[in-house]
XYZ file of C-alpha atoms in Angstrom:
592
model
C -15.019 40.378 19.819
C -13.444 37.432 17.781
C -12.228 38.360 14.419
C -14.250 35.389 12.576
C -17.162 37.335 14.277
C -16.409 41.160 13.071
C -15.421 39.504 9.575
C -19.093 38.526 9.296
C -20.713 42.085 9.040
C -18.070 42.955 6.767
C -18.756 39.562 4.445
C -22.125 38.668 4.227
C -21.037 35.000 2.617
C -19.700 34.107 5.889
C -22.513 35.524 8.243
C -23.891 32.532 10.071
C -21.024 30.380 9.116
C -19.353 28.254 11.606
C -15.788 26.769 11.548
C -16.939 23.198 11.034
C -19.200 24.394 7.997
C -16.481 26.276 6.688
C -14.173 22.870 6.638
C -16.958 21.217 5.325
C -17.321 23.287 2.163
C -13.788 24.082 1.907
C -12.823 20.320 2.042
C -15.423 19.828 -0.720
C -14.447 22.040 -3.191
C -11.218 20.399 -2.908
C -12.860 17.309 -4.004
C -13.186 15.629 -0.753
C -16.404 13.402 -0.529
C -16.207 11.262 2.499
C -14.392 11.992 6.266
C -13.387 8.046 7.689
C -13.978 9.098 11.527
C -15.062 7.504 15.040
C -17.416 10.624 16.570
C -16.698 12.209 19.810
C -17.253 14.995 21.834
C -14.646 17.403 20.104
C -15.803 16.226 16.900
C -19.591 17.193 17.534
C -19.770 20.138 15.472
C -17.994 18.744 12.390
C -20.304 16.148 12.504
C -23.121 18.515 12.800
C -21.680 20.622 10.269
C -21.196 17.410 7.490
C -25.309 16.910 8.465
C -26.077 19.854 7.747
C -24.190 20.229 4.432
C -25.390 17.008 3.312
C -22.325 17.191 0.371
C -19.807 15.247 2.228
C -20.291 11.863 4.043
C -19.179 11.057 7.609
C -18.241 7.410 7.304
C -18.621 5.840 10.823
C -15.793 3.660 10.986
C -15.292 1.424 14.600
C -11.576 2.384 14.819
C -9.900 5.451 14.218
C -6.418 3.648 13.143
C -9.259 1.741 10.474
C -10.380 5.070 9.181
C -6.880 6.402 8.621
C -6.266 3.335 5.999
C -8.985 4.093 4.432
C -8.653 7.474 3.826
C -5.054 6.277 2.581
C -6.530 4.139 0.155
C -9.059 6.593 -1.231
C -6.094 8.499 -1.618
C -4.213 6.377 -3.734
C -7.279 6.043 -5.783
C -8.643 8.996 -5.960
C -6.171 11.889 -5.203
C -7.088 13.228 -1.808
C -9.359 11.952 1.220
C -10.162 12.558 4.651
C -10.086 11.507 8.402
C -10.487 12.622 11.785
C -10.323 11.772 15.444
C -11.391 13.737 18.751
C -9.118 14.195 21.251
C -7.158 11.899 23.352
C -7.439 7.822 22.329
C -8.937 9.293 18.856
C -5.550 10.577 18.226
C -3.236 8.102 19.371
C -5.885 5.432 17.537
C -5.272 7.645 14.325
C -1.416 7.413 14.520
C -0.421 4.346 12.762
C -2.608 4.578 9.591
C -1.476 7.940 9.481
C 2.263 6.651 9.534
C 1.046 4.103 6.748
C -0.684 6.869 4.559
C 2.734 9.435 5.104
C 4.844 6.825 4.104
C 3.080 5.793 1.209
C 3.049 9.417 0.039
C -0.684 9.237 0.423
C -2.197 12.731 0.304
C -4.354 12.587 3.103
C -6.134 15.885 5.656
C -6.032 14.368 9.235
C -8.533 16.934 11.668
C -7.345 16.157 15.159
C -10.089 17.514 17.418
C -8.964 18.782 20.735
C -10.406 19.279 24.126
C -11.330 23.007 24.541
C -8.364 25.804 23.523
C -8.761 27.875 27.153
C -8.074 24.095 28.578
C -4.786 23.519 27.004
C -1.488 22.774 29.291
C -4.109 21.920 32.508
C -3.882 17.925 32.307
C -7.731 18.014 30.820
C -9.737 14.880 30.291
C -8.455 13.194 27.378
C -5.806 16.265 26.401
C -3.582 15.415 24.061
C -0.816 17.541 21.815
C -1.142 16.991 18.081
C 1.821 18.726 17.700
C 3.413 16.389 19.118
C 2.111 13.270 18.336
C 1.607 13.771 14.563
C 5.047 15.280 14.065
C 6.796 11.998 12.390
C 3.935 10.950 10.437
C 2.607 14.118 8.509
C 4.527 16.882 6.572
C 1.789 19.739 7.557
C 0.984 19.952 11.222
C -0.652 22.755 13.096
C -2.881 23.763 15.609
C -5.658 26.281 14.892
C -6.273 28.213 18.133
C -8.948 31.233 16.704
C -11.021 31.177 13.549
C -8.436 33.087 11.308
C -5.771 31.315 11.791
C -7.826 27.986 11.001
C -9.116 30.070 7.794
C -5.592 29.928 6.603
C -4.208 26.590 7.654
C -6.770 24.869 6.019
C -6.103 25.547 2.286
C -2.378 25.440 3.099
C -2.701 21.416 4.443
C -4.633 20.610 1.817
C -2.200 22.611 -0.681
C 0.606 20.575 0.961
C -1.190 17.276 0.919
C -2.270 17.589 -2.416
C 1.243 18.643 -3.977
C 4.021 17.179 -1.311
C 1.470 13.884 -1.360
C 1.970 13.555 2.141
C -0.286 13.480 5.298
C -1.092 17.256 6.881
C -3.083 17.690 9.898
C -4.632 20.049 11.695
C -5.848 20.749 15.306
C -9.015 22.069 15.871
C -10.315 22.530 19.129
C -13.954 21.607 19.909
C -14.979 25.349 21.004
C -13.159 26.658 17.500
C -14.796 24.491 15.575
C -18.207 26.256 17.286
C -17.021 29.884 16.188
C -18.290 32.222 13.439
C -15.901 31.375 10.668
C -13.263 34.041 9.583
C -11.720 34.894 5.917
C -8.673 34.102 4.893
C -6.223 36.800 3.755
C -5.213 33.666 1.192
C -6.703 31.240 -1.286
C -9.976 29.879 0.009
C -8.692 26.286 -1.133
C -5.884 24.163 -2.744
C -5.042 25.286 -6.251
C -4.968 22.480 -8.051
C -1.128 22.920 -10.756
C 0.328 20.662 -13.048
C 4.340 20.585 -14.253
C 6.706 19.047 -16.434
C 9.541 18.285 -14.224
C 12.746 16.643 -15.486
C 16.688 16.891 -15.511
C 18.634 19.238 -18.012
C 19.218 18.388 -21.134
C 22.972 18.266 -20.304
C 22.332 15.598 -17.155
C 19.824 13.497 -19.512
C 22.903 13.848 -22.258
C 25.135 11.708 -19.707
C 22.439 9.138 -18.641
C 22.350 8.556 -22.780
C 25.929 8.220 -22.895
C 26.321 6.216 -19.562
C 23.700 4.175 -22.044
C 25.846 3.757 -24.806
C 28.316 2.121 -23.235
C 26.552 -0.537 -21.447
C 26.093 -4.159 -22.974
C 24.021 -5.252 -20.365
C 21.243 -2.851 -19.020
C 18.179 -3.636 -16.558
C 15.634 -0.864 -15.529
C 13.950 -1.259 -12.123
C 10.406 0.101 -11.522
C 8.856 1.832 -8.747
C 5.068 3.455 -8.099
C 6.690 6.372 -8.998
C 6.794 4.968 -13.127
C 3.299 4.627 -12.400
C 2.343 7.084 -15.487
C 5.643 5.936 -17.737
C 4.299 2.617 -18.611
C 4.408 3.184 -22.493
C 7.938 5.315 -21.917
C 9.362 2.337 -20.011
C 8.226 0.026 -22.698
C 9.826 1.785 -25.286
C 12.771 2.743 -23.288
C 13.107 -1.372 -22.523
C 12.399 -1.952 -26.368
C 15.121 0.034 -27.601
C 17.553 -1.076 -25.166
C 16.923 -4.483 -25.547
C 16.448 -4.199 -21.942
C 14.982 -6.062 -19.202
C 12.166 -4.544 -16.663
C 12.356 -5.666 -13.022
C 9.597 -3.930 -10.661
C 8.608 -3.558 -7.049
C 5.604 -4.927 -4.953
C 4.145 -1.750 -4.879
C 4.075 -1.017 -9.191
C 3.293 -4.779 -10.346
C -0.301 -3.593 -11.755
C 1.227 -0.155 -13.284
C 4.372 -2.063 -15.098
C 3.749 -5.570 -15.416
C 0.641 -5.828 -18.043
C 1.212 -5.236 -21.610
C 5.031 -5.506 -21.013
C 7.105 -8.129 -23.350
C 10.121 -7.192 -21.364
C 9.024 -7.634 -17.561
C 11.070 -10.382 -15.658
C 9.165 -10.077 -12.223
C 10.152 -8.362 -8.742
C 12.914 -8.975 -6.790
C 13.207 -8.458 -2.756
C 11.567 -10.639 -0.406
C 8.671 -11.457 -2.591
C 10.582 -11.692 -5.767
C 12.262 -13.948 -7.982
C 15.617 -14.911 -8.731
C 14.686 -13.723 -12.144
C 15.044 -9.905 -11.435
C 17.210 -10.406 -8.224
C 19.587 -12.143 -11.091
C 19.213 -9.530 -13.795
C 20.277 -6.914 -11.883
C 23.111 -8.379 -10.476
C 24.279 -9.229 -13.688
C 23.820 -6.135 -15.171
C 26.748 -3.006 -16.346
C 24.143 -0.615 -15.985
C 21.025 -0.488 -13.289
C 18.659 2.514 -14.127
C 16.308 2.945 -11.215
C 13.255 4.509 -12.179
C 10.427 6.107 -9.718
C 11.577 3.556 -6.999
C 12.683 4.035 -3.269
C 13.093 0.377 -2.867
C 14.241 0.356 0.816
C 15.908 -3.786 0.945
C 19.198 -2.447 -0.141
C 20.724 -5.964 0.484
C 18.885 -6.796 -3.067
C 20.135 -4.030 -5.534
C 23.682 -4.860 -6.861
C 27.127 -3.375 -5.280
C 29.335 -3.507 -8.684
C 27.584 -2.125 -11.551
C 26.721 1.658 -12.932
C 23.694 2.653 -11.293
C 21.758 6.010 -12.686
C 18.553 6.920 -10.739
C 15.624 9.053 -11.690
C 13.437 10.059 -8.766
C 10.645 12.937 -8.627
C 11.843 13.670 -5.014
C 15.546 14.522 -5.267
C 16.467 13.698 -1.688
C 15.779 10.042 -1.639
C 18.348 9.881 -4.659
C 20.952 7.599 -3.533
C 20.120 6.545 -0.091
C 19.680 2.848 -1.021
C 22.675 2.190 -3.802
C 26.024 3.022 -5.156
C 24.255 5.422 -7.491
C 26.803 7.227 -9.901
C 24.261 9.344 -11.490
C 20.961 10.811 -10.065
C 18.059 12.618 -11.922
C 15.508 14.418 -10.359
C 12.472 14.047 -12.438
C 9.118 13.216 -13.015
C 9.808 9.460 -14.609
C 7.172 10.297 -17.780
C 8.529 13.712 -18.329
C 12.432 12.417 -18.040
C 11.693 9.823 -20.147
C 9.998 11.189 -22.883
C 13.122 13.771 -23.146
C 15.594 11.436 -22.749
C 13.982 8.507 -25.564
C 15.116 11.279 -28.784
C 18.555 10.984 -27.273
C 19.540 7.281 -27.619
C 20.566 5.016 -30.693
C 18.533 1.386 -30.576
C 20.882 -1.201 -29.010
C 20.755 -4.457 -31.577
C 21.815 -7.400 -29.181
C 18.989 -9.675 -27.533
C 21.743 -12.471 -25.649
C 20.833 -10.536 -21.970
C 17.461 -9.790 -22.878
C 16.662 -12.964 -23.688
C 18.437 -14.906 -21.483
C 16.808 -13.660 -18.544
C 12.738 -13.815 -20.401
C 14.024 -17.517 -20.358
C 15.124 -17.338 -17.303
C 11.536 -15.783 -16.160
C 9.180 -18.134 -18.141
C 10.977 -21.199 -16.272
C 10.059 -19.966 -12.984
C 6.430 -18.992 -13.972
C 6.021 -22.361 -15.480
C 7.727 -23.508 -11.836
C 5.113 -21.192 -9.896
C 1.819 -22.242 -12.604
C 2.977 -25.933 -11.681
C 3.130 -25.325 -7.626
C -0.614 -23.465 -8.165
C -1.674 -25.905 -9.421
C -1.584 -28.468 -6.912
C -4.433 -27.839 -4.496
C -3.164 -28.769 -1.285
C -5.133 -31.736 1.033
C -8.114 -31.211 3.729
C -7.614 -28.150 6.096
C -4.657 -27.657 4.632
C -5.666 -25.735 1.061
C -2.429 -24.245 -0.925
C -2.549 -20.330 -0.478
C -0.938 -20.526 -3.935
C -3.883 -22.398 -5.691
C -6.267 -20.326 -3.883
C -4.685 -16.841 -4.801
C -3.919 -18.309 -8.784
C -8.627 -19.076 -8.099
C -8.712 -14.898 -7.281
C -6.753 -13.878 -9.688
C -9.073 -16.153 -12.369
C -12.196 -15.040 -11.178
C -11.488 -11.121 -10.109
C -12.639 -8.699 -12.862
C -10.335 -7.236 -14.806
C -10.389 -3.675 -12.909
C -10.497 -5.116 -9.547
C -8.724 -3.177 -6.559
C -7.040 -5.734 -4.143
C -5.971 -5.013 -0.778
C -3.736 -7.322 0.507
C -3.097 -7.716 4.487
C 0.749 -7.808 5.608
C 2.630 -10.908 5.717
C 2.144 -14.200 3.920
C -1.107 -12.594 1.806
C 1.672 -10.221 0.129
C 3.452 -12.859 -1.044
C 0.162 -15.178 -2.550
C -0.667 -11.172 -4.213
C 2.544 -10.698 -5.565
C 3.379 -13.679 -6.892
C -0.389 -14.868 -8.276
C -2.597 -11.793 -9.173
C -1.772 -9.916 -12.510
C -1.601 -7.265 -14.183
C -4.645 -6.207 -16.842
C -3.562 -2.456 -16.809
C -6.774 -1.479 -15.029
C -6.395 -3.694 -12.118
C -5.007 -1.991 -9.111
C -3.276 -3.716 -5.505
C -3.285 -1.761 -2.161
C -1.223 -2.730 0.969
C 0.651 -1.273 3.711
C 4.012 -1.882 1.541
C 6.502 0.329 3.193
C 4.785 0.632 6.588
C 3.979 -3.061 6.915
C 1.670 -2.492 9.054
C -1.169 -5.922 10.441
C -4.781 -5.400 9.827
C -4.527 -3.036 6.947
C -6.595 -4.791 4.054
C -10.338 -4.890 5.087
C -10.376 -0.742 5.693
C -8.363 -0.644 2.863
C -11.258 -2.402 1.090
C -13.670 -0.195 2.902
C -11.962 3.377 1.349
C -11.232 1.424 -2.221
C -15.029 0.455 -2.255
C -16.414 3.894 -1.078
C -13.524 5.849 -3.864
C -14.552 3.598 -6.316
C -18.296 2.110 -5.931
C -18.550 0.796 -10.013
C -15.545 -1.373 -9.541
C -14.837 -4.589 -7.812
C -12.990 -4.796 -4.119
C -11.263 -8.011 -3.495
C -9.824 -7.829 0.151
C -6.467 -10.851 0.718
C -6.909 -10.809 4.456
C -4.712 -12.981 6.826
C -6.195 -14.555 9.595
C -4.179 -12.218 12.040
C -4.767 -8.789 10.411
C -8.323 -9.192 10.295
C -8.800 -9.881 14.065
C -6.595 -7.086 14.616
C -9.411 -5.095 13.241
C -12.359 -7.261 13.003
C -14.805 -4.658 14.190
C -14.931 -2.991 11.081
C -16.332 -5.793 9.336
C -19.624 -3.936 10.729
C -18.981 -1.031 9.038
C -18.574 -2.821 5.626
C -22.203 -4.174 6.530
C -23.637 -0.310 7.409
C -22.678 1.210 4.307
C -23.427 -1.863 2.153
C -19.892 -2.331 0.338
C -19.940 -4.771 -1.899
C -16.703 -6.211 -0.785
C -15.920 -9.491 -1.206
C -13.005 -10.627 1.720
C -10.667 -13.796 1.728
C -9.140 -14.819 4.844
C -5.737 -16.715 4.573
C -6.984 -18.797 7.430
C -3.658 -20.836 8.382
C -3.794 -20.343 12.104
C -0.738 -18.907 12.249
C 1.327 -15.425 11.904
C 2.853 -17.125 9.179
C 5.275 -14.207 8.126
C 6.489 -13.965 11.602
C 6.699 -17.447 11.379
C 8.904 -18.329 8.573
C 11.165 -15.593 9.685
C 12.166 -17.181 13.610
C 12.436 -19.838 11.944
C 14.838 -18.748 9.156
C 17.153 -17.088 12.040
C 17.360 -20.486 13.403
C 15.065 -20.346 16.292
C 11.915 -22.102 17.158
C 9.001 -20.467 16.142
C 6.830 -19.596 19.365
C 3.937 -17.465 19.833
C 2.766 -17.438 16.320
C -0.208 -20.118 16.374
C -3.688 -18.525 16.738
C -6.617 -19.115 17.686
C -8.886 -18.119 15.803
C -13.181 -17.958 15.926
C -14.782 -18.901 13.484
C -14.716 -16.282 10.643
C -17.774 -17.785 8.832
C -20.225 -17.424 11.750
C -18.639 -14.181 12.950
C -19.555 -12.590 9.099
C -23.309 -13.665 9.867
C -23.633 -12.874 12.951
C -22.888 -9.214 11.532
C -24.855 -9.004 8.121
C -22.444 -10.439 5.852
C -22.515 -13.955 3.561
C -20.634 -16.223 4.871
C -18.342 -19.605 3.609
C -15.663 -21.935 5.014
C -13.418 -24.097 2.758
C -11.676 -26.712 3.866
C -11.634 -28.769 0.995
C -9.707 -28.380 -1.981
C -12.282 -29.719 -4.465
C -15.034 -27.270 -3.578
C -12.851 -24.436 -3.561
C -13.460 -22.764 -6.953
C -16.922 -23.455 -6.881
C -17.188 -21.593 -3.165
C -15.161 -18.732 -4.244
C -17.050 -18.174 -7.690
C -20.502 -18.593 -5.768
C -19.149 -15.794 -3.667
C -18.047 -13.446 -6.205
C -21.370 -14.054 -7.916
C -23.201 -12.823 -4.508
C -24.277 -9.803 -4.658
C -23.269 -7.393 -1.740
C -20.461 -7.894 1.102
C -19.169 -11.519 1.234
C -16.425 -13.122 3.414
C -14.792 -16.388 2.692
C -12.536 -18.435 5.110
C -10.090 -20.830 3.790
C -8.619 -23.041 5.919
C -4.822 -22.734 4.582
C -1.465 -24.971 4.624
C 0.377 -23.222 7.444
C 3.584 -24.337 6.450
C 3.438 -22.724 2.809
C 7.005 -21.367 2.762
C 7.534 -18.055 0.727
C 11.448 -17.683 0.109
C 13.596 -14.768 -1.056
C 15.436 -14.695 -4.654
C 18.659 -14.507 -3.121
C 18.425 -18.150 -0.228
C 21.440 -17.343 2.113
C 23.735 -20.426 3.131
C 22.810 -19.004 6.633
C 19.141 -18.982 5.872
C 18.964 -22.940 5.465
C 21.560 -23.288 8.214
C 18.557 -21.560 10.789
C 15.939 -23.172 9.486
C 17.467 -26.536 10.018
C 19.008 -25.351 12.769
C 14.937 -24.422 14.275
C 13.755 -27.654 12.793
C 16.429 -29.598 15.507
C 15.132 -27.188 18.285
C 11.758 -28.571 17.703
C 12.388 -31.856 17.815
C 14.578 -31.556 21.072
C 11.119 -30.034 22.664
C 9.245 -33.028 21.560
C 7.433 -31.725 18.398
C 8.233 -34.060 15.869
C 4.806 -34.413 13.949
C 5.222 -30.371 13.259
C 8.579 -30.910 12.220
C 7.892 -33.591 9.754
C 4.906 -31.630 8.679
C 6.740 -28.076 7.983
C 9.975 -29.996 6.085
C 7.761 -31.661 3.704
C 6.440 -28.727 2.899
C 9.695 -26.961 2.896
C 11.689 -29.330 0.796
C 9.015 -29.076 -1.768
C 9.462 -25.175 -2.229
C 13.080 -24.954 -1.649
C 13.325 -27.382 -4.735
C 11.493 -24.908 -6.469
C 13.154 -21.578 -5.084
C 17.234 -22.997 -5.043
């Protein structure tokens, strides 16, 4: 007799309980509401089992990889989401949202249904090992062969996932998942715990002194000074200091903040990139910035990070503080005297207010027919967005319109596969933001590529009825891609697409539909589509040769480009090349 079975006479709270309702309530009380899956055989009696219960929803997603975004992006929003995929192709499908969701310390529960436990090691239809496939992109992964043993790896992932904020999984075989539930020996869930965390008073003592003796000091943002926004306003205030920030914390540190200069990296400015380069002292706050080629080689660099191990991995870093950024902060503010010179400070705001007058002029201008600015169209979004939109924004050239055109209200939030950089990942993005958060608006920046990558869920936006309103970046290109052959000095090749048309394809499956291809209906397109209620999908046909350029332009970087301009007219294309340079020269001007 299996123990889940001789359990149930001695605990009358578990009698007619199987393993799939027992992850359903468990998953539950944990505060789980939806599970993003594609169902399958394995999967039968969790999805019999969330029927049943009736507390959590099974969202029917068309692709498992689609569901693990967005349980990634409920995540972010909410704390802690679900997803699941049977056995075989539902596993390796799950695989690369799950590497987005890990990476973006996302705390996610993965169930990886199996084929049936007395089947493993034979070569089965559609066997797979989650063991082994899940290893690199989750920090909890194990297989739960009997009802006990599932009993207590299921509080333990989500324990893990909730506090390590990383992807677990666990295996759960098909027949399992059938069986009378067991007890666990353990907690019958996470336990939710909150700390103060920070250095020693002694450590935070040479941080202020390392303080004291800089003239020029610059503090760089990460997500992880994503609850320090007043601290790192005061901190910049009393240091006469300026803020520089990455992609990924523009909406937590930009708004309300007299001392923000921008981003650096390869959607910055040469604002930031500049600050910090000129800077005695770089504090690093929250931030795993992983384009070491952009921090600075010669100055003091201190670092406070909540996970002590990625402490110095990118910079020279003299000093390293492992801390929660709010909890540091707010020890470290008693310890420092008010610095009285402004000359850095407000030399580089100067600098920063010339280059968003540069980037308000360049949005301005609207582009020509079929060839609509993404710059004028993303400055359009930002304008008409509410002020607590969530914005997912696909990989490639739509980070770049995002980053440099939406803003910061302090409620607004942006989602995107930013250290993954993965295709494809705004519209389920849009789909988990929507479902996490149904009272607030969903603005999805989708390129033309990502969203055929994963056009099929477009139907399940449509069968839940999210109100999510989608732009496609339609420039008929992988413009990312590219920009960058083309910056290495080769010819770009392969990157043209093809693409349907996006307009019909959105009616065709239940949602409102618009093209743009002119610049002067533009706004009036995109506000009639905000203003319509339910999903809505807009195409705009955009300039293909919009060029996006790094703070720090390389010698060698012009060299290629010119260098892929002469390829191009060798092979006879001389109308693209005198296309693209005009362009080109206009945003160089701009960007040198």
């Amino acid at each position: 007799m299996l123990p889940g079975v001789m359990q149930a006479f001695e605990n009358p709270n578990i009698m007619g309980k199987k393993v799939a309702d027992q992850l359903v309530e468990t998953i539950c009380s944990a505060g789980i509401r939806h599970i993003y899956a594609v169902t399958g055989d394995s999967l039968n009696e969790v999805n019999d089992a969330v029927r049943r219960a009736g507390t959590v929803r099974w969202i029917h997603m068309r692709h498992e990889e689609s569901g693990a975004f967005a349980a990634a992006a409920e995540a972010e929003l909410n704390g802690l989401a679900c997803c699941a995929g049977s056995s075989g192709p539902g596993h390796v499908h799950l695989i690369n949202g799950l590497y987005d969701a890990h990476r973006s310390n996302c705390s996610v529960l993965a169930i990886a249904s199996t084929c049936p436990s007395d089947q493993f090691g034979t070569g089965y239809f559609q066997e797979t090992s989650p063991i082994r496939l899940f290893d690199d992109c989750s920090g909890y992964n194990q297989m739960a062969v009997t009802p006990v043993q599932f009993a207590r790896m299921l509080p333990a992932a989500l324990q893990h996932a909730l506090h390590k904020r990383e992807v677990a999984v666990i295996g759960l075989p098909g027949d399992v998942a059938a069986c009378p539930c067991a007890e666990s020996p353990g907690a019958p869930g996470p336990l939710p715990s909150h700390s103060i965390f920070r250095p020693q008073d002694g450590e935070l003592r040479q941080l202020a002194g390392m303080i004291a003796s800089a003239e020029r000091i610059t503090l760089f943002c990460g997500i992880g000074a994503r609850e320090a926004h007043d601290e790192v306003v005061q901190l910049a205030s009393l240091l006469k200091a300026p803020v520089a920030y990455s992609f990924k914390s523009k909406m937590e540190v930009q708004y309300d903040n007299p001392f923000e200069i921008g981003m650096t990296g390869l959607l910055g400015l040469p604002s930031a990139y500049g600050s910090m380069h000129e800077s005695d002292l770089l504090i690093l706050l929250g931030t795993d910035f992983p384009y070491d080629s952009f921090l600075p080689q010669e100055c003091r660099i201190a670092q406070v990070d909540i996970r002590p191990e990625r402490i110095g991995r990118r910079a020279r870093v003299e000093l390293g503080l492992a801390g929660d950024v709010k909890d540091t902060l707010q020890a470290l503010l008693p310890m420092l005297k008010e610095h009285t010179d402004r000359s850095f400070l407000d030399r580089q705001l100067k600098i920063y207010r010339e280059l968003c007058d540069d980037m308000v002029a360049v949005a301005s201008k609207p582009g020509s027919v079929g060839n609509l600015a993404p710059e004028y169209v993303a400055t359009l979004i930002d304008r008409l967005a509410s002020d607590d939109a969530i914005f997912t924004v696909d990989t490639g050239m739509c980070c770049v319109w995002g980053a440099r055109y939406l803003h910061a209200t302090g409620r607004r939030r942006m989602l995107g596969s930013f250290n993954h950089g993965s295709m494809a990942n705004a519209l389920p993005m849009a789909i988990g933001a929507a479902l996490a958060r149904p009272g607030q608006e969903v603005v999805a920046l989708c390129g033309d590529g990502g969203l055929s990558m994963l056009l099929g869920d477009l139907a399940t936006i449509v069968e839940y009825r999210l109100p999510v309103k989608i732009v496609v970046f339609n420039n008929r290109s992988l413009g990312m891609v590219k920009l960058e052959m083309e910056v290495a000095g080769l010819p770009d090749c392969q990157t043209d697409m093809c693409n349907p048309d996006f307009e019909a394809i959105a009616r065709a499956m239940g949602i409102t539909g618009f093209s743009v291809d002119d610049p002067a209906q533009a706004e009036a397109t995109l506000l009639k589509a905000f203003d319509t209620p339910g999903p809505v999908l807009v195409s705009v046909q955009t300039d293909p040769n919009a060029l996006a350029m790094p703070p720090k332009v390389e010698f060698g970087q012009m060299k290629g480009f010119a260098l892929a301009m002469t390829k191009l007219i060798l092979s006879g294309r001389t109308d693209e090349v005198v296309a693209t340079a005009k362009s080109n020269l206009k945003h160089l001007r701009e960007l040198i």
